[in-house]
Backbone as numpy.savetxt, mean C-alpha at the origin, in Angstrom:
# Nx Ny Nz CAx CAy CAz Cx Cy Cz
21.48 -21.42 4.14 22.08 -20.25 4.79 21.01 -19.31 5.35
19.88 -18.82 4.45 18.92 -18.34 4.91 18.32 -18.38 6.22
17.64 -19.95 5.83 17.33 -20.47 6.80 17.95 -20.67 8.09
19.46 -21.16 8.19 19.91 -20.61 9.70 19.56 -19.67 10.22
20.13 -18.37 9.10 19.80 -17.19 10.14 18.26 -16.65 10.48
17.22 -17.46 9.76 15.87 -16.89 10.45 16.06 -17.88 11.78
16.71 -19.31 11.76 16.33 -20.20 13.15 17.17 -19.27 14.25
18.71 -18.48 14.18 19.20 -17.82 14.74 18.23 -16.66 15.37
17.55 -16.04 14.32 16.78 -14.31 14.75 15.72 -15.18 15.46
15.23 -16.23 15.26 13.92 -16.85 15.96 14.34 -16.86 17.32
15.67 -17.86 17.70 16.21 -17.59 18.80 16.40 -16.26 19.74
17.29 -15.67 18.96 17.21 -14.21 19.32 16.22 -13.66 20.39
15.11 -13.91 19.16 13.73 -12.89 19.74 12.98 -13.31 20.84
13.08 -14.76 21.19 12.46 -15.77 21.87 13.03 -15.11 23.25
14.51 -15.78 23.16 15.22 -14.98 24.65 15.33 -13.81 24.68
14.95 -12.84 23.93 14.66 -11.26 24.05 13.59 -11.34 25.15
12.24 -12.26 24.82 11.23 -12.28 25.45 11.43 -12.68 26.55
11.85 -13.54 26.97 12.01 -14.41 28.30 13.31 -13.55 29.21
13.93 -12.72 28.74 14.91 -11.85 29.43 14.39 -10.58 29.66
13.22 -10.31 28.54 12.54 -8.69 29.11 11.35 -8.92 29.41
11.05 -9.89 30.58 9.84 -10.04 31.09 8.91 -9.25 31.51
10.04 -8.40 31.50 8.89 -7.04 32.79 8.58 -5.90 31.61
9.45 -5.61 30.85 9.39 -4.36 30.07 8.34 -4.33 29.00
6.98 -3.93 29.28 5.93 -4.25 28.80 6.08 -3.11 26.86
6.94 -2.41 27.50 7.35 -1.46 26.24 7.62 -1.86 24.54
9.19 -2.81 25.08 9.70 -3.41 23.86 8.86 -5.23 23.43
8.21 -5.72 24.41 7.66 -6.90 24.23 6.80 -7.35 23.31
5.52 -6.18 22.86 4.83 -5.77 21.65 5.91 -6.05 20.67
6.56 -5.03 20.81 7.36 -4.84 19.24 8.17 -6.39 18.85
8.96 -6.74 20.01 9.38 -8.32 19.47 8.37 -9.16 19.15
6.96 -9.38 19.44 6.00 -9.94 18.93 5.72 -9.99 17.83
5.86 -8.11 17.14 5.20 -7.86 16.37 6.48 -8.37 14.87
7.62 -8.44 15.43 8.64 -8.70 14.55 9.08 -10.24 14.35
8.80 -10.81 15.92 8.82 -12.79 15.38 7.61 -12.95 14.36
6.23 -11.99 14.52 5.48 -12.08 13.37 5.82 -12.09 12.45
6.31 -11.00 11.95 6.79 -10.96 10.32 8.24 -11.88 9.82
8.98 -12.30 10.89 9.72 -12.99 10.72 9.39 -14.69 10.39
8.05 -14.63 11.05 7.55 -15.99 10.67 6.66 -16.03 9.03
6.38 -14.79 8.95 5.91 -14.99 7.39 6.34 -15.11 6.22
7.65 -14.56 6.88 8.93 -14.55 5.54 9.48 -16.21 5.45
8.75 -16.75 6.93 9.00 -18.31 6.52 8.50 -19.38 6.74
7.46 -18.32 5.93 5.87 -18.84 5.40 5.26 -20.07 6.62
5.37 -19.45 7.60 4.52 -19.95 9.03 3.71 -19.08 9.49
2.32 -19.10 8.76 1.52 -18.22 8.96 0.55 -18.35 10.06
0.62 -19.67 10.44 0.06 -19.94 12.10 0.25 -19.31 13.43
1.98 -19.15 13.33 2.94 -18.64 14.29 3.18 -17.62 13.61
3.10 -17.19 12.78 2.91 -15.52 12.63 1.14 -14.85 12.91
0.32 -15.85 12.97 -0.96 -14.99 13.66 -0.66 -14.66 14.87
-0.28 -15.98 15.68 -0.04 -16.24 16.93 0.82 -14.75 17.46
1.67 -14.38 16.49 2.91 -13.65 17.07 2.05 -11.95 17.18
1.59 -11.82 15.88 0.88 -10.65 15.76 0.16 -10.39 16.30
-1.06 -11.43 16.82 -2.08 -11.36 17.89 -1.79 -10.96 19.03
-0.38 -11.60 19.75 -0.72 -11.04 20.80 0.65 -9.93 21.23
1.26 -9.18 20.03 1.41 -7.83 19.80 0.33 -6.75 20.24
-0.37 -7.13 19.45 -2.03 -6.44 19.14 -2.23 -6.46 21.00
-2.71 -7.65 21.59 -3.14 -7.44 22.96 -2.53 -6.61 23.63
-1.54 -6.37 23.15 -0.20 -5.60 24.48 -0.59 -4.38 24.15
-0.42 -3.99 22.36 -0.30 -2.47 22.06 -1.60 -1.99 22.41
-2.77 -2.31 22.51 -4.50 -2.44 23.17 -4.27 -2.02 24.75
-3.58 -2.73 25.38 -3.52 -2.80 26.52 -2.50 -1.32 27.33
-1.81 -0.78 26.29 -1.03 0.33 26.47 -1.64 1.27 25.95
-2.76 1.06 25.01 -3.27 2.01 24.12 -2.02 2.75 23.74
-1.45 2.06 22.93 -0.62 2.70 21.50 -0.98 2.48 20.18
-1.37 3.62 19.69 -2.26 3.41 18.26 -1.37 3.15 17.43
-0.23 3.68 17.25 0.95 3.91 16.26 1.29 1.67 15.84
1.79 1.56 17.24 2.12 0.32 17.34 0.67 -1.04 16.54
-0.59 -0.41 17.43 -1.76 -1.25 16.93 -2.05 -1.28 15.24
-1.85 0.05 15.15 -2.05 0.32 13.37 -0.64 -0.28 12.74
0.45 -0.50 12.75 0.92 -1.39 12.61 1.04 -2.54 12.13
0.97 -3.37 13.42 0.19 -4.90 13.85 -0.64 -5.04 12.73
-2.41 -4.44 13.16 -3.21 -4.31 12.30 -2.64 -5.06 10.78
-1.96 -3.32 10.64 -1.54 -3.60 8.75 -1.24 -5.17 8.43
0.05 -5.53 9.28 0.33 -6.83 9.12 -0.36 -7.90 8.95
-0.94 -8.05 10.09 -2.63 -8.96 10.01 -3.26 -8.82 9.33
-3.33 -7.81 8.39 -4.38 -7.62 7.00 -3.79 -8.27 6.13
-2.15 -8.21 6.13 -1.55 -8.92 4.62 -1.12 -10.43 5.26
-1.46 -11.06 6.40 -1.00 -11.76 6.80 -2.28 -12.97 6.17
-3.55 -12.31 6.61 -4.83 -12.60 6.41 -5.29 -13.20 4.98
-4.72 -11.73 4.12 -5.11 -11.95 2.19 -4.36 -13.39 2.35
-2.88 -13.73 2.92 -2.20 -14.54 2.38 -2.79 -15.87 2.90
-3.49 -15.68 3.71 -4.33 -16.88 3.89 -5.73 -17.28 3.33
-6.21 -16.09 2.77 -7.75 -16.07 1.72 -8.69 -16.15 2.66
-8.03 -15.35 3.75 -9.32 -14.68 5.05 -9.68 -13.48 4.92
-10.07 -13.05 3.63 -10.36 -11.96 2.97 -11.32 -10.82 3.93
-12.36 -11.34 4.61 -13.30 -10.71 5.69 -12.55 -10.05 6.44
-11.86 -11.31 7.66 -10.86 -10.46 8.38 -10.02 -9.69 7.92
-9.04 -10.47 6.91 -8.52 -9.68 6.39 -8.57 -7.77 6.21
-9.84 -7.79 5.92 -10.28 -6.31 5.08 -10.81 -5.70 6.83
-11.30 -6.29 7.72 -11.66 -5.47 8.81 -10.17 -5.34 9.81
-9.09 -5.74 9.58 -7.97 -5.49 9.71 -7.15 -4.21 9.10
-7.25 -4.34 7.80 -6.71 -3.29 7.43 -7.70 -1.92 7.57
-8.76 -1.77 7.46 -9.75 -1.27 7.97 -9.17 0.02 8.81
-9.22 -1.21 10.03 -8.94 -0.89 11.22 -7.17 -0.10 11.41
-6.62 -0.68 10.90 -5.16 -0.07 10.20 -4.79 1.05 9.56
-5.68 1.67 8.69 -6.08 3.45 7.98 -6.94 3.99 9.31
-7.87 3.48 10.05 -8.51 4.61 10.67 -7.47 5.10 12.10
-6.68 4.37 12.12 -5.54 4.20 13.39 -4.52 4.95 12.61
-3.70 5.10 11.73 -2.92 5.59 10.90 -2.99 7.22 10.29
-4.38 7.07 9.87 -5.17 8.13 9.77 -5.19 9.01 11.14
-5.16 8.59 12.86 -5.58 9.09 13.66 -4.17 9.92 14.02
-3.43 8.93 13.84 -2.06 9.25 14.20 -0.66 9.65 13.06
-1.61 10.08 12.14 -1.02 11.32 10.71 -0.22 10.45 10.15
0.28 8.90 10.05 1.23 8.83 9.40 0.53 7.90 7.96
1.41 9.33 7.67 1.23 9.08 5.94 1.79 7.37 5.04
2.64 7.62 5.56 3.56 6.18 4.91 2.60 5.11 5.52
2.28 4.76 6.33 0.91 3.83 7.03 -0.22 3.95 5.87
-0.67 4.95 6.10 -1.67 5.05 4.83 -1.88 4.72 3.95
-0.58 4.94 3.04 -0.37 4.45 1.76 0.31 3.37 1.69
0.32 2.58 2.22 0.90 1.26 2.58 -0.45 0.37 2.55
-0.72 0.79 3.66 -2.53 -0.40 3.78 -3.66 0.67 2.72
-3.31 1.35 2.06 -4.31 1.65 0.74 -3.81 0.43 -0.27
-2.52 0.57 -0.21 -2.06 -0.43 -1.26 -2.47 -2.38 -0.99
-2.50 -2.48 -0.03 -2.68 -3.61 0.09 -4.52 -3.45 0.19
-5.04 -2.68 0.89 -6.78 -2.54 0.49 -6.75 -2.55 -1.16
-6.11 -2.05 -1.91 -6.36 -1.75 -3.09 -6.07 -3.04 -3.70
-5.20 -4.00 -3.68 -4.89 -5.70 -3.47 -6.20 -6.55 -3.23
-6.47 -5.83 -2.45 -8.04 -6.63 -1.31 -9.61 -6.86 -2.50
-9.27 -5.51 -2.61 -10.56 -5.10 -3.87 -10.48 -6.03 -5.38
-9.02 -5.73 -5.62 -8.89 -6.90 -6.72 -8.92 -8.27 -6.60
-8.51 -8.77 -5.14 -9.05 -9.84 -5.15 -10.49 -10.72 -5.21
-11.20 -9.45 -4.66 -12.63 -9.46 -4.69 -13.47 -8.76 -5.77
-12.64 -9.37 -6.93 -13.50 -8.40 -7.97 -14.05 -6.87 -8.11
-13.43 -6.37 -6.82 -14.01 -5.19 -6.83 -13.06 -3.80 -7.10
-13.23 -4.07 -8.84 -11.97 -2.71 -9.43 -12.63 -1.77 -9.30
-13.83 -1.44 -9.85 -14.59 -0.08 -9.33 -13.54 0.47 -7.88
-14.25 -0.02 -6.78 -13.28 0.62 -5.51 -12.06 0.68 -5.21
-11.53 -0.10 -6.20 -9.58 -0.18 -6.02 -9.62 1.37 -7.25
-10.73 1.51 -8.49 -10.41 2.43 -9.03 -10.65 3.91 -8.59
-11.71 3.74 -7.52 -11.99 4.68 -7.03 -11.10 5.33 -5.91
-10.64 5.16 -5.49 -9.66 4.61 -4.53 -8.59 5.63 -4.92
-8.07 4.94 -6.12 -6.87 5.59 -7.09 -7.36 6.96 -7.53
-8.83 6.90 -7.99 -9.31 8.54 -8.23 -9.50 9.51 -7.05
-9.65 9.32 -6.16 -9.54 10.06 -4.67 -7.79 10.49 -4.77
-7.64 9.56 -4.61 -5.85 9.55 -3.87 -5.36 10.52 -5.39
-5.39 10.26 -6.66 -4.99 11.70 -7.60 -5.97 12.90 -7.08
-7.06 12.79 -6.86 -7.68 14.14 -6.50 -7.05 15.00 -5.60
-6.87 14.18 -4.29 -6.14 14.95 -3.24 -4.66 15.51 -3.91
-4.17 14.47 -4.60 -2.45 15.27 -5.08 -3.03 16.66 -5.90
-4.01 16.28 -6.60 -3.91 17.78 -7.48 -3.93 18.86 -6.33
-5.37 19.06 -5.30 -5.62 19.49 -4.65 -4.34 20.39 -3.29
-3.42 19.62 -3.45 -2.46 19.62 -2.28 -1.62 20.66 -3.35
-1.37 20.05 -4.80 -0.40 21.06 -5.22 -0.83 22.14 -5.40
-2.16 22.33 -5.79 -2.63 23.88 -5.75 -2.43 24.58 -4.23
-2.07 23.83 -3.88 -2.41 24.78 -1.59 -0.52 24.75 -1.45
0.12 24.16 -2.63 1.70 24.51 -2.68 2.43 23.04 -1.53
1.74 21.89 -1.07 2.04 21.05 -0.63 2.63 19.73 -0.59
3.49 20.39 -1.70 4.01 19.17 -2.82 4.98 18.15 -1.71
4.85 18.11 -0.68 5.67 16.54 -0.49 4.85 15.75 -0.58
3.47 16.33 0.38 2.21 15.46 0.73 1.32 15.04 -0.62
1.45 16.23 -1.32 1.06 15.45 -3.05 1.68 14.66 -3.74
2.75 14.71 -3.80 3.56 13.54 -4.00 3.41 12.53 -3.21
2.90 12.22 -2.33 3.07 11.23 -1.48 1.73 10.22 -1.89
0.43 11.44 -2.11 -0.72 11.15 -3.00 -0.67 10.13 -4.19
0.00 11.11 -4.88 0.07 11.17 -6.64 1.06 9.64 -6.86
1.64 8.97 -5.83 2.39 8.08 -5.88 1.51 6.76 -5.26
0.75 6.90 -4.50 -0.01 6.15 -3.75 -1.33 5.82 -5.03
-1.66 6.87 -6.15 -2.33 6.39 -6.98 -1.91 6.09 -7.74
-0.42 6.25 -8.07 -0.33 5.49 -9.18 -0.03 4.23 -9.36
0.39 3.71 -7.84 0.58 2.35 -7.41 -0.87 1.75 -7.32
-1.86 2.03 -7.29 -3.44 1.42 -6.99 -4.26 1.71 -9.18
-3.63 2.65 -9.93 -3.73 2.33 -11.25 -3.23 1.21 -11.98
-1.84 1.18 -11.47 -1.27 0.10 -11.74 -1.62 -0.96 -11.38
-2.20 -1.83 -10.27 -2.85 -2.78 -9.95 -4.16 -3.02 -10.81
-4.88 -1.60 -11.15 -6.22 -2.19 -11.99 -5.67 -2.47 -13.17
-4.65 -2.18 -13.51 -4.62 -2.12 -14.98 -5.06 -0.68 -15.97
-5.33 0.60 -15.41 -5.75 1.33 -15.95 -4.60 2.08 -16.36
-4.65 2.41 -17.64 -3.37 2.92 -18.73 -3.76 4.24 -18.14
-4.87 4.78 -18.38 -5.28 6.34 -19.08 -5.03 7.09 -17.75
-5.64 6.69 -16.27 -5.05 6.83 -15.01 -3.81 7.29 -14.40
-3.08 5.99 -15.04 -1.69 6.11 -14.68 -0.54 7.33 -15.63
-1.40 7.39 -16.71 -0.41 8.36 -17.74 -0.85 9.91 -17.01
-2.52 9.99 -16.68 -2.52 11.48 -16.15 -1.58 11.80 -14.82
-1.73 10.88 -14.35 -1.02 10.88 -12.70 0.35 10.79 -13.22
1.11 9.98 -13.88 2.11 10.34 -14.63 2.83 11.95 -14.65
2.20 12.56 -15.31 1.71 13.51 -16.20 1.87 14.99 -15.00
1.13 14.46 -13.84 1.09 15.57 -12.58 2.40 15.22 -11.96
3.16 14.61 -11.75 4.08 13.69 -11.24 5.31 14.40 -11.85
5.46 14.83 -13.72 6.04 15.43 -13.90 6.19 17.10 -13.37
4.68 17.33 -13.67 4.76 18.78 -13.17 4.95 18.91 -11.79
4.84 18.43 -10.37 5.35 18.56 -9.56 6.57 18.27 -9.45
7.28 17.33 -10.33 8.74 17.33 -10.17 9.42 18.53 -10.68
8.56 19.38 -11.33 9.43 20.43 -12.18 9.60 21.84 -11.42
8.38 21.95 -10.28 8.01 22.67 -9.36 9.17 22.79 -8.09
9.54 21.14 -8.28 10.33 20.96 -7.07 11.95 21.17 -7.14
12.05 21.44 -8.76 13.06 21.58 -9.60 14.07 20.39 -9.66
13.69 19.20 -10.00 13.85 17.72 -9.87 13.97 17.50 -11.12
14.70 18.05 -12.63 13.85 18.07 -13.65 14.50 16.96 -14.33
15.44 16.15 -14.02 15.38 14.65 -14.12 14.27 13.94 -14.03
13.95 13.98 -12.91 12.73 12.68 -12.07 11.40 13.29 -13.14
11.39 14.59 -13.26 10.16 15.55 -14.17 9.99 14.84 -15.20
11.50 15.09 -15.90 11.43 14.47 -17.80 11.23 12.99 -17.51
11.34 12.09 -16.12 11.06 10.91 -16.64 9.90 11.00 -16.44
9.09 11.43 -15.81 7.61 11.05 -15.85 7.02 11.56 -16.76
7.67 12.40 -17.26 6.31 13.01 -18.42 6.67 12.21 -19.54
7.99 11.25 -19.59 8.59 10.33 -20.89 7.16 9.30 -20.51
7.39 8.74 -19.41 6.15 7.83 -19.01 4.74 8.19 -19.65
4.31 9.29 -19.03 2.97 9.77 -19.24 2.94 10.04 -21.31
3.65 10.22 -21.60 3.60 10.05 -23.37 3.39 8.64 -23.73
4.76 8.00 -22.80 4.17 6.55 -24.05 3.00 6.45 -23.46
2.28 6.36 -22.31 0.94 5.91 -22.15 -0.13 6.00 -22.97
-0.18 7.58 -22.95 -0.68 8.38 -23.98 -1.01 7.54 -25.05
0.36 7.10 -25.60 0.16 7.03 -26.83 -0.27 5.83 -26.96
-0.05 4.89 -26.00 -0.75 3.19 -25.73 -2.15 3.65 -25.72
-2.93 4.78 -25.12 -4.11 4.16 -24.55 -4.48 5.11 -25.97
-4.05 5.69 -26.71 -4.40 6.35 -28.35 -5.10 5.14 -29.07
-3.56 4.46 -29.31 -3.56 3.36 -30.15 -4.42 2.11 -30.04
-4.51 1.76 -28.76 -6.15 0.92 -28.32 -7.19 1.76 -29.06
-7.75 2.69 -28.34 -9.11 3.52 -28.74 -9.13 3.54 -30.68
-7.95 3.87 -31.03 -8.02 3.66 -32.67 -8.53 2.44 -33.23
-7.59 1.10 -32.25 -8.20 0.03 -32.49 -9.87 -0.18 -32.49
-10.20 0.09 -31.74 -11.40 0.02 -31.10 -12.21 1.11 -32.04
-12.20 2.40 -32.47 -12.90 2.58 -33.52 -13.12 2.14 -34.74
-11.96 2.04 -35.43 -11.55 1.53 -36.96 -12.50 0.62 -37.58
-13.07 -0.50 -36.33 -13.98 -1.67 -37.11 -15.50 -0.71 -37.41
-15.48 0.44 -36.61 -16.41 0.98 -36.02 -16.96 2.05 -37.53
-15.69 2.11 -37.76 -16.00 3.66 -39.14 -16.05 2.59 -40.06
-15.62 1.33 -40.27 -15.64 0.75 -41.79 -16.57 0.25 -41.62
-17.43 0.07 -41.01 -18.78 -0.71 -40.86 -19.84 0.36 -41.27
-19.26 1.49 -40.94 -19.92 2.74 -41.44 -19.88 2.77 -43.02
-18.46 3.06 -43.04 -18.82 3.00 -44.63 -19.35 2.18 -45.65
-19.12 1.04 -45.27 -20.37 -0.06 -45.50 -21.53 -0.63 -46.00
């Protein structure tokens, strides 16, 4: 059943193309969507193919919005092929375009998949660092009273803690998560995060206890 209807939307998009020959506008975007339509079925050949030459058009119009985009795609299109290089000068290229053109949700989208990138490459330091920037700015934003955009932060790190695996991270960000929900007078969404940020708490307690205990009886010893 599935499968019909991607061979149907394949169709679709095909004679979309061949009927809007001229309209250099919407032609990108059907490119950029037989792309992702081909990855969802796992034809990652014909989804380069599709994205690539999205990319040429939105280049050729100079539309950043559209290129940063694309981009993103081609970055996760890339990991899924273990073209990790390109990959990463894709998404790259995807935050500084995103970044140019303010949109936030872009941002934290290809942070998340950069933050993916890093773990695949052994490199948690920068996926952790990453996550410590992105809480810095939320604190920072709520003190200047900017709580959507800190939230938008404080959520973007806690999705890149969660990928390293870092407990103690995720419970502080937790933790701010409540207090801006309480600010925002949300005090549902508040009490659940600060329920979160306790058990953490109390997980990353109960390790460190572990982790001393052999430490003092060896002492006494």
């Amino acid at each position: 059943m599935l499968k019909d209807r991607y061979s149907e939307a394949e169709s679709s998009l095909k004679l979309s193309l061949t009927l809007g020959e001229s309209d250099k506008l919407d032609r990108p975007m059907t490119h950029r969507i037989m792309g992702d339509l081909y990855m969802r079925k796992d034809e990652l050949h014909d989804a380069e193919k599709s994205l690539r030459q999205a990319l040429d058009i939105y280049s050729e119009l100079d539309r950043p919005t559209g290129q940063a985009q694309t981009h993103m795609f081609l970055g996760e299109l890339l990991m899924r092929r273990d073209s990790l290089d390109p990959a990463e000068a894709a998404l790259t290229q995807a935050l500084t375009l995103h970044t140019k053109t303010d949109n936030r949700f872009g941002q934290a989208k290809t942070h998340k998949f950069m933050g993916e990138l890093h773990i695949r490459r052994d490199r948690l330091d920068e996926a952790l660092g990453q996550a410590n920037c992105k809480k810095a700015l939320g604190e920072a934003k709520m003190k200047m009273d900017q709580l959507d955009e800190a939230q938008e932060d404080l959520v973007e790190a806690l999705n890149l803690y969660t990928l390293v695996e870092n407990t103690l991270g995720q419970a502080l960000t937790h933790q701010m998560i409540g207090d801006l929900m309480t600010r925002k007078d949300r005090l549902e969404d508040a009490e659940r995060s600060i329920r979160h940020a306790a058990q953490m708490f109390k997980g990353t307690w109960e390790k460190t206890r572990e982790r001393l205990t052999p430490r003092r009886l060896s002492r006494t010893f």
